CSV table of C-alpha atoms in Angstrom, one decimal:
chain,number,residue,atom,x,y,z
A,1430,UNK,CA,0.0,-0.1,0.0
A,1431,UNK,CA,1.4,3.4,-1.1
A,1432,UNK,CA,1.5,6.0,1.7
A,1433,UNK,CA,0.5,8.6,-0.9
A,1434,UNK,CA,-2.9,6.7,-1.3
A,1435,UNK,CA,-3.6,7.5,2.4
A,1436,UNK,CA,-3.6,11.2,1.7
A,1437,UNK,CA,-6.2,13.2,-0.1
A,1438,UNK,CA,-4.0,16.4,-0.3
A,1439,UNK,CA,-1.9,17.3,-3.2
A,1440,UNK,CA,0.6,19.0,-1.1
A,1441,UNK,CA,1.9,17.1,2.0
A,1442,UNK,CA,4.8,19.5,2.8
A,1443,UNK,CA,4.7,23.1,3.9
A,1444,UNK,CA,7.7,25.4,3.4
A,1445,UNK,CA,7.5,28.9,4.8
A,1446,UNK,CA,9.8,31.8,5.4
A,1447,UNK,CA,9.2,34.9,7.3
A,1448,UNK,CA,10.5,38.4,6.5
A,1449,UNK,CA,10.7,41.8,8.3
A,1450,UNK,CA,9.3,43.9,5.5
A,1451,UNK,CA,6.7,43.4,2.7
A,1452,UNK,CA,9.1,44.3,-0.1
A,1453,UNK,CA,11.4,41.3,0.7
A,1454,UNK,CA,8.5,38.9,1.2
A,1455,UNK,CA,6.9,40.1,-2.0
A,1456,UNK,CA,10.1,39.7,-4.0
A,1457,UNK,CA,10.6,36.2,-2.5
A,1458,UNK,CA,7.0,35.2,-3.4
A,1459,UNK,CA,7.4,36.5,-7.0
A,1460,UNK,CA,10.7,34.7,-7.4
A,1461,UNK,CA,9.2,31.5,-6.1
A,1462,UNK,CA,6.1,31.8,-8.3
A,1463,UNK,CA,8.4,32.2,-11.3
A,1464,UNK,CA,10.3,29.1,-10.5
A,1465,UNK,CA,9.3,25.8,-12.3
A,1466,UNK,CA,8.0,23.2,-11.6
A,1467,UNK,CA,6.1,25.3,-8.9
A,1468,UNK,CA,2.8,26.8,-10.1
A,1469,UNK,CA,1.9,30.3,-8.8
A,1470,UNK,CA,-1.1,29.0,-6.9
A,1471,UNK,CA,1.2,26.9,-4.8
A,1472,UNK,CA,2.8,30.1,-3.2
A,1473,UNK,CA,1.0,32.4,-0.8
A,1474,UNK,CA,2.0,35.8,0.6
A,1475,UNK,CA,0.9,36.3,4.2
A,1476,UNK,CA,0.6,39.8,5.6
A,1477,UNK,CA,0.7,40.7,9.2
A,1478,UNK,CA,-2.6,39.9,11.0
A,1479,UNK,CA,-3.9,38.4,7.6
A,1480,UNK,CA,-7.6,37.5,7.9
A,1481,UNK,CA,-7.0,34.6,5.4
A,1482,UNK,CA,-4.1,33.1,7.3
A,1483,UNK,CA,-5.8,29.7,7.8
A,1484,UNK,CA,-6.7,29.3,4.2
A,1485,UNK,CA,-3.4,30.3,3.1
A,1486,UNK,CA,-1.6,27.8,5.4
A,1487,UNK,CA,-4.0,24.9,4.7
A,1488,UNK,CA,-5.8,25.5,1.4
A,1489,UNK,CA,-6.9,22.0,0.8
A,1490,UNK,CA,-9.7,21.6,3.3
A,1491,UNK,CA,-11.5,19.0,1.1
A,1492,UNK,CA,-8.2,17.2,0.8
A,1493,UNK,CA,-7.9,17.0,4.6
A,1494,UNK,CA,-11.2,15.4,4.8
A,1495,UNK,CA,-10.3,12.9,2.2
A,1496,UNK,CA,-7.1,12.1,4.2
A,1497,UNK,CA,-9.2,11.5,7.3
A,1498,UNK,CA,-11.5,9.1,5.5
A,1499,UNK,CA,-8.9,7.3,3.4
A,1500,UNK,CA,-6.3,6.9,6.2
A,1501,UNK,CA,-8.8,5.7,8.8
A,1502,UNK,CA,-10.5,3.2,6.4
A,1503,UNK,CA,-7.2,1.8,5.0
A,1504,UNK,CA,-5.2,1.7,8.2
A,1505,UNK,CA,-8.2,0.3,10.1
A,1506,UNK,CA,-8.6,-2.5,7.7
A,1507,UNK,CA,-4.8,-3.1,7.7
A,1508,UNK,CA,-4.8,-3.2,11.6
A,1509,UNK,CA,-7.8,-5.5,11.5
A,1510,UNK,CA,-5.9,-7.9,9.2
A,1511,UNK,CA,-2.7,-7.7,11.3
A,1512,UNK,CA,-4.7,-8.4,14.4
A,1513,UNK,CA,-6.3,-11.5,12.8
A,1514,UNK,CA,-3.0,-12.7,11.6
A,1515,UNK,CA,-1.5,-12.3,15.1
A,1516,UNK,CA,-4.6,-14.1,16.5
A,1517,UNK,CA,-4.1,-16.9,13.9
A,1518,UNK,CA,-0.4,-17.1,15.1
A,1519,UNK,CA,-1.4,-17.4,18.7
A,1520,UNK,CA,-3.9,-20.2,17.8
A,1521,UNK,CA,-1.3,-22.0,15.7
A,1522,UNK,CA,1.1,-21.7,18.7
A,1523,UNK,CA,-1.5,-23.4,20.9
A,1524,UNK,CA,-1.8,-20.7,23.5
A,1525,UNK,CA,-4.1,-22.1,26.2
A,1526,UNK,CA,-5.8,-18.8,26.9
A,1527,UNK,CA,-6.5,-18.4,23.2
A,1528,UNK,CA,-7.7,-21.9,22.7
A,1529,UNK,CA,-10.2,-21.8,25.5
A,1530,UNK,CA,-12.4,-19.3,23.4
A,1531,UNK,CA,-10.8,-18.9,20.0
A,1532,UNK,CA,-13.6,-17.0,18.4
A,1533,UNK,CA,-13.8,-14.3,21.1
A,1534,UNK,CA,-10.0,-14.0,21.3
A,1535,UNK,CA,-9.8,-13.6,17.5
A,1536,UNK,CA,-12.5,-10.9,17.5
A,1537,UNK,CA,-10.8,-9.1,20.5
A,1538,UNK,CA,-7.3,-9.2,18.9
A,1539,UNK,CA,-8.6,-8.2,15.5
A,1540,UNK,CA,-10.5,-5.2,17.1
A,1541,UNK,CA,-7.3,-4.2,18.9
A,1542,UNK,CA,-5.4,-4.2,15.6
A,1543,UNK,CA,-8.1,-2.1,14.0
A,1544,UNK,CA,-8.1,0.4,16.7
A,1545,UNK,CA,-4.4,0.5,16.5
A,1546,UNK,CA,-4.5,1.2,12.8
A,1547,UNK,CA,-7.1,4.0,13.3
A,1548,UNK,CA,-5.1,5.6,16.0
A,1549,UNK,CA,-2.1,5.6,13.6
A,1550,UNK,CA,-4.4,7.2,11.0
A,1551,UNK,CA,-5.5,9.8,13.5
A,1552,UNK,CA,-1.8,10.7,14.0
A,1553,UNK,CA,-1.3,11.0,10.2
A,1554,UNK,CA,-4.4,13.1,9.8
A,1555,UNK,CA,-3.4,15.5,12.5
A,1556,UNK,CA,-0.3,16.3,10.7
A,1557,UNK,CA,1.8,17.4,13.7
A,1558,UNK,CA,4.7,18.3,11.4
A,1559,UNK,CA,2.6,21.1,10.0
A,1560,UNK,CA,2.1,22.6,13.5
A,1561,UNK,CA,5.7,23.8,13.6
A,1562,UNK,CA,5.3,25.7,10.3
A,1563,UNK,CA,1.9,27.0,11.1
A,1564,UNK,CA,2.8,28.2,14.6
A,1565,UNK,CA,6.0,29.8,13.3
A,1566,UNK,CA,4.1,31.8,10.6
A,1567,UNK,CA,1.2,32.7,13.0
A,1568,UNK,CA,3.7,33.9,15.7
A,1569,UNK,CA,5.7,35.9,13.2
A,1570,UNK,CA,2.7,37.6,11.5
A,1571,UNK,CA,1.2,38.4,14.9
A,1572,UNK,CA,4.2,40.7,15.6
A,1573,UNK,CA,4.3,42.4,12.2
A,1574,UNK,CA,6.4,40.1,10.0
A,1575,UNK,CA,5.4,38.9,6.5
A,1576,UNK,CA,5.6,35.3,5.4
A,1577,UNK,CA,5.7,33.4,2.2
A,1578,UNK,CA,4.1,30.0,2.3
A,1579,UNK,CA,4.8,27.3,-0.4
A,1580,UNK,CA,2.7,24.2,-0.9
A,1581,UNK,CA,5.1,21.9,-2.9
A,1582,UNK,CA,3.6,18.8,-4.6
A,1583,UNK,CA,6.8,16.7,-4.2
A,1584,UNK,CA,10.2,16.6,-2.5
A,1585,UNK,CA,11.9,18.2,-5.5
A,1586,UNK,CA,9.6,21.3,-5.3
A,1587,UNK,CA,10.0,21.4,-1.4
A,1588,UNK,CA,13.8,21.5,-1.8
A,1589,UNK,CA,13.5,24.2,-4.6
A,1590,UNK,CA,11.1,26.3,-2.4
A,1591,UNK,CA,13.4,26.0,0.7
A,1592,UNK,CA,16.5,27.0,-1.3
A,1593,UNK,CA,14.8,29.9,-3.0
A,1594,UNK,CA,13.4,31.2,0.2
A,1595,UNK,CA,16.8,30.9,2.0
A,1596,UNK,CA,18.4,32.8,-0.9
A,1597,UNK,CA,15.8,35.5,-0.5
A,1598,UNK,CA,17.0,36.0,3.1
A,1599,UNK,CA,13.9,34.6,4.8
A,1600,UNK,CA,13.9,32.6,8.1
A,1601,UNK,CA,12.8,29.3,6.6
A,1602,UNK,CA,10.8,26.5,8.4
A,1603,UNK,CA,9.7,23.3,6.7
A,1604,UNK,CA,7.4,20.4,7.6
A,1605,UNK,CA,8.4,16.8,6.7
């Protein structure tokens, strides 16, 4: 199973840089928008106290919902199967506790596996790696800084965005 199939978002990585003045941020955003293979829509300029901050940081709200659904369904099923395989292994090993009530033990172990898979899906859906970038941009724009946020579609674009923003003199932060 490909990890990409778990996600409904086109951009899994966030790259952002903060700047002290609007001219530096605007130049950096323009430079980044002109770079290929990035598309202009993948680059957002964030002003201090920007009312559209949430949308600029996480523009794929529908994709996030697809991630929630896909990851929970697929990892829940994978966990269930793993639990059933573990249960089958315990039965094959002749574990007395398992053999006294094999049906109930198999259901219980399968459910534990399913819940474990769904907990992992919740962690993936929460995207804790994005929190570092989001908090950095939010904190910086709250005190009057400007930010440029890129939503690269792959690691090549992420590296390009990171290098471009560093060359522009921004304080760069990136998610995984």
